[in-house]
Short mmCIF file of C-alpha atoms and ligand atoms in Angstrom, two decimals:
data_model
loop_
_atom_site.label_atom_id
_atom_site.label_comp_id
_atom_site.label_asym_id
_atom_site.label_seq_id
_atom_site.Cartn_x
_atom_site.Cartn_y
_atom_site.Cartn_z
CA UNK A 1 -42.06 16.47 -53.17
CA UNK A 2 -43.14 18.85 -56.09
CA UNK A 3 -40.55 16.74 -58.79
CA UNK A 4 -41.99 13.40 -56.71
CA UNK A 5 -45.17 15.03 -58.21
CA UNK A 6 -44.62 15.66 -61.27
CA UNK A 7 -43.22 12.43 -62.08
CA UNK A 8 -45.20 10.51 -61.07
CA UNK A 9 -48.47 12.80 -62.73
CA UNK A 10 -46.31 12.98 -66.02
CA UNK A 11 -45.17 9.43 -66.07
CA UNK A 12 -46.55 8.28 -69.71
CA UNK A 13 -46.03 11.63 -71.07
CA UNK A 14 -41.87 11.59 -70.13
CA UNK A 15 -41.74 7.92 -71.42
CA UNK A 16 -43.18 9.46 -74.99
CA UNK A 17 -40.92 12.46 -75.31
CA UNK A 18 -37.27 10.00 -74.42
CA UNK A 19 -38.83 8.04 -76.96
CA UNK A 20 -39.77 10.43 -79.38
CA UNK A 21 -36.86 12.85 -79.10
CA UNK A 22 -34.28 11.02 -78.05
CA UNK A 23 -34.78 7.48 -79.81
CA UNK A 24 -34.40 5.39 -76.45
CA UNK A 25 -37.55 3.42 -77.07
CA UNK A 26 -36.07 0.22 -74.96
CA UNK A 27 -33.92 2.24 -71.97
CA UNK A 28 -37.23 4.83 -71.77
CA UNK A 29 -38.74 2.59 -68.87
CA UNK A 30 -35.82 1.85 -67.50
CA UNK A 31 -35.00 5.63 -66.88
CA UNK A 32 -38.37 6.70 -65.53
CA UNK A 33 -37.94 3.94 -62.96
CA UNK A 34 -34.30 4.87 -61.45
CA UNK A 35 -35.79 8.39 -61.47
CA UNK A 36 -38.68 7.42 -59.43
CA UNK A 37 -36.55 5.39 -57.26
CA UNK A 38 -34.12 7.98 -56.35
CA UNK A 39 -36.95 10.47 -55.79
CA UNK A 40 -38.54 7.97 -53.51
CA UNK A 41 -35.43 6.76 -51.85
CA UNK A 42 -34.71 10.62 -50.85
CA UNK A 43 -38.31 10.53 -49.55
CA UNK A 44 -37.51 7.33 -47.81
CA UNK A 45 -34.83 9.07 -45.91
CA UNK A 46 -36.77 11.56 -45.11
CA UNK A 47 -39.18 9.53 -43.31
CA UNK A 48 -36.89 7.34 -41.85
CA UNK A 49 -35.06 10.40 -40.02
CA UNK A 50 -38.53 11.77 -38.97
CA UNK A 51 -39.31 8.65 -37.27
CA UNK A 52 -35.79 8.24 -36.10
CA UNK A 53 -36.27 11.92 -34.83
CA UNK A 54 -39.69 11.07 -33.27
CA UNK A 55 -38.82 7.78 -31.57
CA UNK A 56 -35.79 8.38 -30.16
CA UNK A 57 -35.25 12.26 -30.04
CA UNK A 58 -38.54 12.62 -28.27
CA UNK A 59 -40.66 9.18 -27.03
CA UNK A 60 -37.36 7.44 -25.81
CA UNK A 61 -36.08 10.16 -23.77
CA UNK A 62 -39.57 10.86 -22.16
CA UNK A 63 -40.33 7.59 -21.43
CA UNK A 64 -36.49 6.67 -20.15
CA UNK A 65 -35.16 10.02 -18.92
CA UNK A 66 -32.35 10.23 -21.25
CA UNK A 67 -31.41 10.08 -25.23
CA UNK A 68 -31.43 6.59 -27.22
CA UNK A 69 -27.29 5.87 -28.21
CA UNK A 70 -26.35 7.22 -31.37
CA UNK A 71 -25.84 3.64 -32.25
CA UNK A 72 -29.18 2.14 -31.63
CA UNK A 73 -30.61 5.18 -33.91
CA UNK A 74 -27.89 4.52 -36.50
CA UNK A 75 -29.18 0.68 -36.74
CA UNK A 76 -32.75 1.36 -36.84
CA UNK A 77 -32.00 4.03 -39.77
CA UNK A 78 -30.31 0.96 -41.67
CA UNK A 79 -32.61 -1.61 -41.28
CA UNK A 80 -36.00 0.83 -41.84
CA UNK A 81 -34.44 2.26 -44.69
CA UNK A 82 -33.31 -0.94 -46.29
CA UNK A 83 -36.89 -2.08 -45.81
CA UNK A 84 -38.33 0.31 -47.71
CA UNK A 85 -35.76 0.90 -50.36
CA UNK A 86 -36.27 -2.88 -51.14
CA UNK A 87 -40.30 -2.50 -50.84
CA UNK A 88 -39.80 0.30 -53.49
CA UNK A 89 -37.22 -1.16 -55.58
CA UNK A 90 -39.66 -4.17 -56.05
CA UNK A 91 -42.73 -1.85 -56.60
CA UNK A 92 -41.08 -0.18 -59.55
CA UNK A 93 -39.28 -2.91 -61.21
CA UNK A 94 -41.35 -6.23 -60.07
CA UNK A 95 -39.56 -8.38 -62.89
CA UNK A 96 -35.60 -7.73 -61.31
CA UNK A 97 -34.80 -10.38 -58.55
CA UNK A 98 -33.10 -8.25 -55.86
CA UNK A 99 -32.51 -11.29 -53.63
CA UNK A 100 -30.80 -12.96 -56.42
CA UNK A 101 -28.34 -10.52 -57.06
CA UNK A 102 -27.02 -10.47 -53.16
CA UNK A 103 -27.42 -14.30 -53.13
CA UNK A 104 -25.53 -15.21 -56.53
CA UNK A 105 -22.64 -12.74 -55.66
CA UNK A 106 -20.36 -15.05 -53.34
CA UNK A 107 -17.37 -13.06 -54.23
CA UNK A 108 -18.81 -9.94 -53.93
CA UNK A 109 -19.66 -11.13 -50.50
CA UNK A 110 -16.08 -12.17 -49.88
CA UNK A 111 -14.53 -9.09 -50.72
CA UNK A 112 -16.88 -6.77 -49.15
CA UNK A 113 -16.51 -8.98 -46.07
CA UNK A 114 -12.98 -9.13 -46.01
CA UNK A 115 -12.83 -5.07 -46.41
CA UNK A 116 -15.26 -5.15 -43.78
CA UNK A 117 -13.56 -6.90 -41.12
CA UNK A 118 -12.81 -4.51 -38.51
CA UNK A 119 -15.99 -2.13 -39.22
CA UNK A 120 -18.07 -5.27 -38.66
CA UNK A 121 -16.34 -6.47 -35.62
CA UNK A 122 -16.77 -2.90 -34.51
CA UNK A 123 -20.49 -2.82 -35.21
CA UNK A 124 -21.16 -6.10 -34.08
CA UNK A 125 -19.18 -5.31 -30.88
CA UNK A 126 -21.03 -2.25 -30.45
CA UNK A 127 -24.11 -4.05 -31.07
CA UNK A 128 -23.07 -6.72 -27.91
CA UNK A 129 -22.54 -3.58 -25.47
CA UNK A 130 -26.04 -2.17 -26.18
CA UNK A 131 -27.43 -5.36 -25.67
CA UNK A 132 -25.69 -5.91 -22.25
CA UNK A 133 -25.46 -2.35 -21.28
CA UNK A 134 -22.74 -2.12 -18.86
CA UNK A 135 -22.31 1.64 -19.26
CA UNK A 136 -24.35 4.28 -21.01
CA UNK A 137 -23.79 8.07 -21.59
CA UNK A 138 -22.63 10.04 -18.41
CA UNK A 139 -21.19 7.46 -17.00
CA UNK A 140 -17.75 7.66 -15.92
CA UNK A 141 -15.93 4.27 -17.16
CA UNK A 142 -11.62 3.60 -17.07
CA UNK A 143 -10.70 1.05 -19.43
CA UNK A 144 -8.40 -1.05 -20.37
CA UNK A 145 -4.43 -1.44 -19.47
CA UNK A 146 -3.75 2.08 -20.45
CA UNK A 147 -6.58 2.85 -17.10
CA UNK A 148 -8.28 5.65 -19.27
CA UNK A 149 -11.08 7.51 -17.00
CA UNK A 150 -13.86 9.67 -18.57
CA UNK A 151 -17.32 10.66 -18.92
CA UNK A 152 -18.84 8.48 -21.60
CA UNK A 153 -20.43 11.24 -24.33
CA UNK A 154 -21.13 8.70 -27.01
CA UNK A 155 -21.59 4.87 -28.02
CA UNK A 156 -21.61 4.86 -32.04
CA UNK A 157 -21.15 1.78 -34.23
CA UNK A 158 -17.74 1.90 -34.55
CA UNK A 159 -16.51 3.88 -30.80
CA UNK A 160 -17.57 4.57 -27.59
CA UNK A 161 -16.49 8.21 -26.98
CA UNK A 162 -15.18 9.37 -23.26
CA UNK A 163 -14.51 12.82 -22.48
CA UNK A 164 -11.17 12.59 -20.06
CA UNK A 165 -10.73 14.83 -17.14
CA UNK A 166 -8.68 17.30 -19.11
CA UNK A 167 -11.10 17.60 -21.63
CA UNK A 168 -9.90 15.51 -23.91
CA UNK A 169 -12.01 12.96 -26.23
CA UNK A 170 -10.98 9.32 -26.40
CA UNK A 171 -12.14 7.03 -28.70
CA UNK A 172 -11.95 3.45 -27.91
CA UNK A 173 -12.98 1.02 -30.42
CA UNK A 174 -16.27 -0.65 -29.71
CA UNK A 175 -13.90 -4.33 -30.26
CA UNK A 176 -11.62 -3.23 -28.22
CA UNK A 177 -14.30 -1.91 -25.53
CA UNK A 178 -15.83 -5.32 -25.86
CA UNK A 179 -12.56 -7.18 -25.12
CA UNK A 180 -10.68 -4.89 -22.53
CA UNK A 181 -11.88 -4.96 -18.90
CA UNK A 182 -13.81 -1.27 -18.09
CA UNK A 183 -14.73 -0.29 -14.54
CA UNK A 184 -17.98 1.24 -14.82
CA UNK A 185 -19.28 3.99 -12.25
CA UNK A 186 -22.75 4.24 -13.21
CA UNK A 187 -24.04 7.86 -13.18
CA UNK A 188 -27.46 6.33 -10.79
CA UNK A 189 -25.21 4.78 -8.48
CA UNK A 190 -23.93 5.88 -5.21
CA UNK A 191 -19.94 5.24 -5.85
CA UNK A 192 -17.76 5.85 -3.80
CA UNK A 193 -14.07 7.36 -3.07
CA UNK A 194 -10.80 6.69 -0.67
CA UNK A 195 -8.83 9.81 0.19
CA UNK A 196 -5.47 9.19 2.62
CA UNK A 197 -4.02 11.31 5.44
CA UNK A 198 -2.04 11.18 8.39
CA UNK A 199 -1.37 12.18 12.36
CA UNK A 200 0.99 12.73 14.53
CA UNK A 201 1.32 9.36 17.05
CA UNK A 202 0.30 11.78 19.74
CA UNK A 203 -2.81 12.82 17.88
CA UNK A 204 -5.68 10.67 19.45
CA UNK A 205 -7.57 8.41 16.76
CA UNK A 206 -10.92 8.31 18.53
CA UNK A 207 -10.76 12.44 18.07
CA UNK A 208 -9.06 12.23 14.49
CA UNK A 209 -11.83 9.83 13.59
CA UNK A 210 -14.58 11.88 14.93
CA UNK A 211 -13.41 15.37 13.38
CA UNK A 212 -12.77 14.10 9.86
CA UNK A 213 -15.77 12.66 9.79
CA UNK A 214 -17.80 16.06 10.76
CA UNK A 215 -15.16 17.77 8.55
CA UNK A 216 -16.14 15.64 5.32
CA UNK A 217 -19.90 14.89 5.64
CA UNK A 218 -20.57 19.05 5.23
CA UNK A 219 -18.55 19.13 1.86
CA UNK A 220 -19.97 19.67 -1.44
CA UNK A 221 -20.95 16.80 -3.66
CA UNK A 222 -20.64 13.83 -0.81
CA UNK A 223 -23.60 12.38 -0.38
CA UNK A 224 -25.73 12.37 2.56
CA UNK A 225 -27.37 9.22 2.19
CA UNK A 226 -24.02 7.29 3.83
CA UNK A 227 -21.95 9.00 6.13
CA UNK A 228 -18.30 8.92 5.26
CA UNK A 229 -16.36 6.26 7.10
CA UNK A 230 -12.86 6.96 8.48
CA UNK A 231 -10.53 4.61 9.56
CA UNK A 232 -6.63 3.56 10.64
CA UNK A 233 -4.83 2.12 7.34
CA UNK A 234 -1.49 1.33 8.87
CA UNK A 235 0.73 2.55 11.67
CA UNK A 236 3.50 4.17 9.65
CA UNK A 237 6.72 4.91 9.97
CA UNK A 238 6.02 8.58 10.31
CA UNK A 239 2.62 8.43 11.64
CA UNK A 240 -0.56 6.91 11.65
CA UNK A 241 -2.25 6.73 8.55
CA UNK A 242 -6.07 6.75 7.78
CA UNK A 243 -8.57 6.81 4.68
CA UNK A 244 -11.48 8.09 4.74
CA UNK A 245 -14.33 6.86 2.18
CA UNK A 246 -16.79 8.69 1.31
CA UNK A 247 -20.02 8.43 -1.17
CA UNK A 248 -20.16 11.35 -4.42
CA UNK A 249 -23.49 12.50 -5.30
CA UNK A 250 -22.04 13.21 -8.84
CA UNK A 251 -18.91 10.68 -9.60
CA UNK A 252 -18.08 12.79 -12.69
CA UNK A 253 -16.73 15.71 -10.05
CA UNK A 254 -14.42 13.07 -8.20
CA UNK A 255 -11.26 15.18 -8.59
CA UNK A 256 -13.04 18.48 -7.31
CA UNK A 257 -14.01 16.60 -4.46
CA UNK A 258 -11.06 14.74 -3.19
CA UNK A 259 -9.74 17.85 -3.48
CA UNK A 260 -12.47 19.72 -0.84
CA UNK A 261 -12.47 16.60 1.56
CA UNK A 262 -8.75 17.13 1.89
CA UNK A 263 -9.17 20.62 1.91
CA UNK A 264 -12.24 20.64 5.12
CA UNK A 265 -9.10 18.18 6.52
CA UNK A 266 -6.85 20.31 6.89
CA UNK A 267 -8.96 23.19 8.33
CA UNK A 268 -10.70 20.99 10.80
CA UNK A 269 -7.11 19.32 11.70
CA UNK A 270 -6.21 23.21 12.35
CA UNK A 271 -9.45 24.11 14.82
CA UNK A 272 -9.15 20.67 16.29
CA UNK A 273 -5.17 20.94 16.91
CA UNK A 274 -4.23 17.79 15.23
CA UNK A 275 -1.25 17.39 13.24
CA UNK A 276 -0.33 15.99 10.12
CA UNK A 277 3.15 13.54 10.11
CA UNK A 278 5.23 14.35 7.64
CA UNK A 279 9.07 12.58 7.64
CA UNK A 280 10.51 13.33 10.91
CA UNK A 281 13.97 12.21 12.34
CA UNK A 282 14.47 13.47 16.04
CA UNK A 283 18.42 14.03 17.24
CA UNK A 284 19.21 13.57 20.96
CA UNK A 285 22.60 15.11 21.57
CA UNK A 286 23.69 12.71 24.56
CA UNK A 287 26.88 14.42 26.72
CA UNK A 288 29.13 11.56 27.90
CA UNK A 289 31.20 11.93 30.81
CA UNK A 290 34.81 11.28 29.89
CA UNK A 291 34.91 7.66 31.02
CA UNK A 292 32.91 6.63 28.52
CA UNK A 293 30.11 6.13 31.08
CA UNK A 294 26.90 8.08 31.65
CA UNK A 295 26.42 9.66 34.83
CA UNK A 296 23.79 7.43 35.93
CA UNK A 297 25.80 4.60 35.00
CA UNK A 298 28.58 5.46 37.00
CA UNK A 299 26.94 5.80 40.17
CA UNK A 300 24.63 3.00 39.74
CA UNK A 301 28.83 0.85 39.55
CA UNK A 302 29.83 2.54 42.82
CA UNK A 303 27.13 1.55 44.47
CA UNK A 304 27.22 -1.61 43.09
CA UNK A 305 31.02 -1.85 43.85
CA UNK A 306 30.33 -0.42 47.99
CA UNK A 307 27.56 -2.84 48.55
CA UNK A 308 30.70 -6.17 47.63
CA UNK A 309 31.63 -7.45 50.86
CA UNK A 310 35.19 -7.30 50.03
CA UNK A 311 35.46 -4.10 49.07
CA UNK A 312 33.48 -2.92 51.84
CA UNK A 313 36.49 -1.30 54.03
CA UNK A 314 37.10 0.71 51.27
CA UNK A 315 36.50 4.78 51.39
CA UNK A 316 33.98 6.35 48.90
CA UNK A 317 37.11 7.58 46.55
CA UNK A 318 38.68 4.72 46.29
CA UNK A 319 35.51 2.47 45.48
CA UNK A 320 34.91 5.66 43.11
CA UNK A 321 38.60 5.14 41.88
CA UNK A 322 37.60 1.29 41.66
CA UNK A 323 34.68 2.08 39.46
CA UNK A 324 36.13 4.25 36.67
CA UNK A 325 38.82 1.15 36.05
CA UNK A 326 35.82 -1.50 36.17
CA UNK A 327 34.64 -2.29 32.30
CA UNK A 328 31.25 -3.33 31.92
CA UNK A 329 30.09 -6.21 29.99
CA UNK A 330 26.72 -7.93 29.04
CA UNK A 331 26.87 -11.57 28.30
CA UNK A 332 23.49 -13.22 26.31
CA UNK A 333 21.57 -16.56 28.44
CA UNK A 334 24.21 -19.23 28.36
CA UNK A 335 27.16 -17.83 26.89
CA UNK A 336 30.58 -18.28 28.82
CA UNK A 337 31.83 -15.64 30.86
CA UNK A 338 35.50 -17.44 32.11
CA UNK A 339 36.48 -20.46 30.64
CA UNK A 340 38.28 -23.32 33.00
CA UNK A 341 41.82 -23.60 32.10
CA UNK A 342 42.05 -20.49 31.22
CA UNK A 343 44.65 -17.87 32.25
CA UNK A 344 42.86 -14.82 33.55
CA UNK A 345 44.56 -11.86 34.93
CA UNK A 346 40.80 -9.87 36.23
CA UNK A 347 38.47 -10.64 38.72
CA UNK A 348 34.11 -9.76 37.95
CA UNK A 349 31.70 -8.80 39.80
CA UNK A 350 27.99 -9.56 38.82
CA UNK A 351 25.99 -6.16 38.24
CA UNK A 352 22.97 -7.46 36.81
CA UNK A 353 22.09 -11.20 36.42
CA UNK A 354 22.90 -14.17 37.64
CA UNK A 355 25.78 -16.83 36.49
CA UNK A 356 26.47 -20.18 37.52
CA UNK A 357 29.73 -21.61 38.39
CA UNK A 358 30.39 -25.13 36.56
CA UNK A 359 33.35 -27.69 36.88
CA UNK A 360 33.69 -30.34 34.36
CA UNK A 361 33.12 -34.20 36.05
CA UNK A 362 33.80 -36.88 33.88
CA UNK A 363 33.12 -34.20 31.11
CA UNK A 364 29.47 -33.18 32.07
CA UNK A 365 29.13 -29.60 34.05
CA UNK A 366 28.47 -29.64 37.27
CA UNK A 367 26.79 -26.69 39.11
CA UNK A 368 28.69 -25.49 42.19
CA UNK A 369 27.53 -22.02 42.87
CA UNK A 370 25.57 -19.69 41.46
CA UNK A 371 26.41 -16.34 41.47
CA UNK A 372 23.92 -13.11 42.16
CA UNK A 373 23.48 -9.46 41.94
CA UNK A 374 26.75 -8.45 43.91
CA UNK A 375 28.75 -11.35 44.33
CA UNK A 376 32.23 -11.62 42.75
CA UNK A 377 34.03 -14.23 40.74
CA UNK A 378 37.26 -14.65 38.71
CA UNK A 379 38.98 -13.67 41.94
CA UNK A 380 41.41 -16.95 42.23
CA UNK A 381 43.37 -16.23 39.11
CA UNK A 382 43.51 -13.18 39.60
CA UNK A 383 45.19 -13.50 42.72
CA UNK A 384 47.24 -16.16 42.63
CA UNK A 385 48.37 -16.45 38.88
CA UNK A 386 46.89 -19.96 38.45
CA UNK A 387 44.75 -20.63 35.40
CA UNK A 388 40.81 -20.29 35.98
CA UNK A 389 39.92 -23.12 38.02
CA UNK A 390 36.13 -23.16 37.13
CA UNK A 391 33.96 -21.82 34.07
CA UNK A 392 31.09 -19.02 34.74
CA UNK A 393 28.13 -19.35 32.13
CA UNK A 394 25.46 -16.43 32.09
CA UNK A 395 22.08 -17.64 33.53
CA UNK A 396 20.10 -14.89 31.71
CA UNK A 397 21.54 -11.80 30.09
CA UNK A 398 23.65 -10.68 32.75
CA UNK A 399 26.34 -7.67 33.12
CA UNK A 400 29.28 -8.03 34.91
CA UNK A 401 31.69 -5.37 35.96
CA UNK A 402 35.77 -6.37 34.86
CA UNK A 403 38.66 -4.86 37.46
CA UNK A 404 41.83 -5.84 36.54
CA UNK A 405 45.29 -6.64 38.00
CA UNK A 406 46.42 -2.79 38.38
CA UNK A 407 43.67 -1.79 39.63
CA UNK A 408 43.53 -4.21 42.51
CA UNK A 409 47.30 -3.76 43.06
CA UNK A 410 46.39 0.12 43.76
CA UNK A 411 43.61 -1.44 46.24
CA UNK A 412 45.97 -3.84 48.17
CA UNK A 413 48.47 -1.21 48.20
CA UNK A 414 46.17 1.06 50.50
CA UNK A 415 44.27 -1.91 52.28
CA UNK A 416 46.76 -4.87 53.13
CA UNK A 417 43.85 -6.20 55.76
CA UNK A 418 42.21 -7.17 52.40
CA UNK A 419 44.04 -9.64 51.20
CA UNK A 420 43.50 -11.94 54.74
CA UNK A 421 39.79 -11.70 53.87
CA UNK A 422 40.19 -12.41 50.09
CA UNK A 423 42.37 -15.57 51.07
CA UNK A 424 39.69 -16.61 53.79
CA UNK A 425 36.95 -16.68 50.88
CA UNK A 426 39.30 -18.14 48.39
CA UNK A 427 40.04 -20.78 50.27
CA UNK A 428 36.15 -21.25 51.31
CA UNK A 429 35.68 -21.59 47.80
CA UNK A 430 38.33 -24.10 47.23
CA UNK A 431 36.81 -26.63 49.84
CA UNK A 432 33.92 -26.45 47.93
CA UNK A 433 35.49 -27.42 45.02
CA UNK A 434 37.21 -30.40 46.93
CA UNK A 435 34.22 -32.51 46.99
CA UNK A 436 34.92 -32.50 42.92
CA UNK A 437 38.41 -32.17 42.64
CA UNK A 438 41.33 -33.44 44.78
CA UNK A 439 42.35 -30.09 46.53
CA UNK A 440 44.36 -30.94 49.97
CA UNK A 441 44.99 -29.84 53.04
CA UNK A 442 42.85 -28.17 55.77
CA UNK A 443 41.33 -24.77 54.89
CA UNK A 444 43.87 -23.25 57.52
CA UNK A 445 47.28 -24.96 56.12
CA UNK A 446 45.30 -23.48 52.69
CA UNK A 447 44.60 -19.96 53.57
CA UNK A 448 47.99 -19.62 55.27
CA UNK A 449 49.25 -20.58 51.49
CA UNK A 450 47.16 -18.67 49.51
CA UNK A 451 48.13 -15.71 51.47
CA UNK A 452 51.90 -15.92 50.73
CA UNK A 453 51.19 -16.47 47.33
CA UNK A 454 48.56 -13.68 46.77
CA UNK A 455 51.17 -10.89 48.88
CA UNK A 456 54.17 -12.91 46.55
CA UNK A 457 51.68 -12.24 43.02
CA UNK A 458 51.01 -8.53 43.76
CA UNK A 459 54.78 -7.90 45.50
CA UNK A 460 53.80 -7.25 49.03
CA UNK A 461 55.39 -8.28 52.04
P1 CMP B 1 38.93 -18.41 38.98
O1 CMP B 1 39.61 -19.66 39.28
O2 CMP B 1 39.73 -17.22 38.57
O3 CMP B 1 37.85 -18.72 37.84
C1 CMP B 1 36.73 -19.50 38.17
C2 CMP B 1 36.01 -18.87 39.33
O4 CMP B 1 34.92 -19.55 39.86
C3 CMP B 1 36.94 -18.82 40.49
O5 CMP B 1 38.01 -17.99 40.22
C4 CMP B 1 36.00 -18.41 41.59
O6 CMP B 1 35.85 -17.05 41.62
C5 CMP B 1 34.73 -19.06 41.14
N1 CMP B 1 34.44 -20.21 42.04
C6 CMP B 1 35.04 -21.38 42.08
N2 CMP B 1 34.46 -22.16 43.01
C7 CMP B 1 33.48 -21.47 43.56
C8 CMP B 1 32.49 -21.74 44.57
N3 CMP B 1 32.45 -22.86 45.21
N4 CMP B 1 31.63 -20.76 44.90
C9 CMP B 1 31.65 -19.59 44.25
N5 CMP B 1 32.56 -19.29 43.31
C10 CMP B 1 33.46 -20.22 42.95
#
């Protein structure tokens, strides 16, 4: 201020002694002026940053609650100082033609342009995002591909500045900024969180729901303006799995509290006697009987075998005998059990299900019979060495119990009666069939046959 003064006070008197002493007669002027000018451009300053100071430093944030970007300040600085270095430029040499020099200079222009690219893509960008304000300082933004989360600290011409969660600053260009997509979590707004957990399938969701919810609404930082939702996310494999969602009163602390909410979990999980899942794989060790055949099974074939009429004079160890050589088999809706035509050395009897007997007429299958719970089939070639003389289909899934030719043999051997009462059905069956097929003789001349043959087949006399 003092050499503003005095240059100003001694103006004529400096222009005499650089013309007397030093023989600059023309340049004199010329010198006096760039000295005022600098001394008034470093007062210019001055000003500028006391009203920059004033504005922004202390109006702005009263009036708005928080400080004016760095950016905004940076501008105004430019464009009031400009001003007034031009205004004072013009004051002390009115005869130069500032405009003209900027105007006339088209490669200057170029040049400084072309150095200028990305700085003025930056400031222009940065420019864009005041004017839209998407974000300002404190709020937590993550941008771009990379999915960089901080606190923003700073919006200046050329970045806006992010403090990470490991304390880290990030600059991102204010171009790229303006051309990357940013989720913003404004520091005003209530924004919210998803934290995941798990129970037990045993663990009851209507008191899972309730206690996590109690659990969560106490903690720190989650506001109490919304009360945290909790709800099913999936039925896992291990478990059922929830989220629950609740509102931050300060976003900034996220981590801190995802980390409480799980933590108030897990303690109201223990008072509450819930349990998290957690990969489980639980081994049955299963004792089979040697047969093959669990005990249940087994008895559930005895019984089954007993309750067949023709086995019916049979004592308990020999149907018991009868079962452990009977093979079980399940058969799918419509699959073939016997084929007609077929040689067959084993008789079945139907466990569970029901099977239809079919003979082909004029190559379309015809339903004779159709077998139940208990009844037997299979029985003809089996005891008389002729090929199957119908086909069994399963009705619905069905499981039939196999006894082969040695085992029956063993039978026979200790009940010869049966065989008169297998021939009687046999041939029973075989009338039925006649209506189809061209089986003759009566039934009598046909059981008196069929006994022969069956005592010939398992070499009795
Ligand atoms: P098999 O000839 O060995 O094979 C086909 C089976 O169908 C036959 O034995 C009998 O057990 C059974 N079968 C044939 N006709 C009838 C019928 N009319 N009623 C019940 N079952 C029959």
């Amino acid at each position: 201020m003092l050499a503003l003064y005095l240059i100003f006070t001694f103006d004529q008197s400096l222009r005499n002694l650089l013309n007397l002493q030093f023989g600059l007669a023309s340049k004199a002027n010329t010198i006096v002026g760039v000295l005022q000018l600098v001394f008034l451009a470093i007062l210019a300053y001055l000003v500028v940053r006391a009203l920059n100071a004033l504005i922004f430093g202390l109006m702005f944030r009263f009036r708005r609650g928080f400080e004016a970007p760095t950016l905004v300040r940076n501008v105004f600085s430019i464009i009031a100082f400009t001003a007034l270095f031009f205004l004072i430029f013009s004051l002390i040499f009115p005869e130069a033609n500032l405009g003209a020099l900027f105007t006339t200079s088209a490669i200057f222009g170029v040049i400084l342009g072309l150095a200028l690219q990305d700085t003025l893509g930056n400031f222009f960008a940065g420019i864009s995002l005041q004017a839209d304000r998407p974000f300002q300082v404190g709020d937590v933004i993550t941008v771009g591909v990379l999915r960089q989360t901080g606190v923003v600290e700073e919006i200046t011409w050329r970045a806006v500045k992010i403090r990470t969660f490991q304390n880290h600053i990030v600059l991102i260009s204010n171009s790229t900024a303006a051309k990357e997509p940013i989720e913003v979590c404004p520091r005003e707004n209530l924004n919210a969180r998803l934290v995941f957990f798990n129970t037990l399938y045993t663990d009851s969701p209507a008191k899972t729901i309730h206690v996590v919810r109690e659990a969560v609404r106490e903690a720190d930082n989650v506001s109490q303006k919304i009360s945290p939702i909790v709800r099913i996310r999936n039925l896992g494999d291990n478990g059922v799995d929830y989220e629950v969602k609740y509102w931050l009163v300060d976003y900034a602390k996220y981590n801190d509290t995802d980390a409480l909410v799980r933590q108030r979990i897990w303690y109201a999980f223990r008072r509450a006697s819930l349990n998290f899942a957690y990969p489980t794989r639980t081994l049955l060790v299963e004792r089979r009987p040697k047969s093959g055949m669990r005990e249940g099974e087994e008895s559930a074939i005895v019984e089954r075998l007993s309750a067949v009429d023709i086995f019916a004079p049979l004592s308990s160890e020999e149907t018991a005998t009868l079962a452990q050589a009977a093979t079980s088999h399940v058969f799918a809706p419509g699959e073939i059990v016997i084929r007609g035509g077929d040689p067959g050395s084993s008789m079945f009897v139907v466990h569970n299900g029901r099977v239809s007997v079919q003979v082909n007429e004029n190559g379309r299958a015809r339903t004779v019979a159709t077998l139940s719970d208990g009844a037997f089939f299979g029985e003809m070639a089996l005891f008389t060495g002729e090929p199957r003389i119908a086909s069994v289909v399963a009705i619905e899934e069905t499981e039939v119990l196999e006894i082969g030719h040695a085992a029956m043999k063993r039978v026979f051997d200790n009940n010869p009666d049966l065989v008169e009462s297998l021939s009687h059905i046999i041939a029973e069956r075989r009338q039925a069939l006649a209506a189809t097929e061209t089986l003759s003789g009566s039934e009598h001349d046909e059981r008196a046959g069929l006994l022969s043959s069956i005592k010939r087949f398992f070499g009795m006399k």
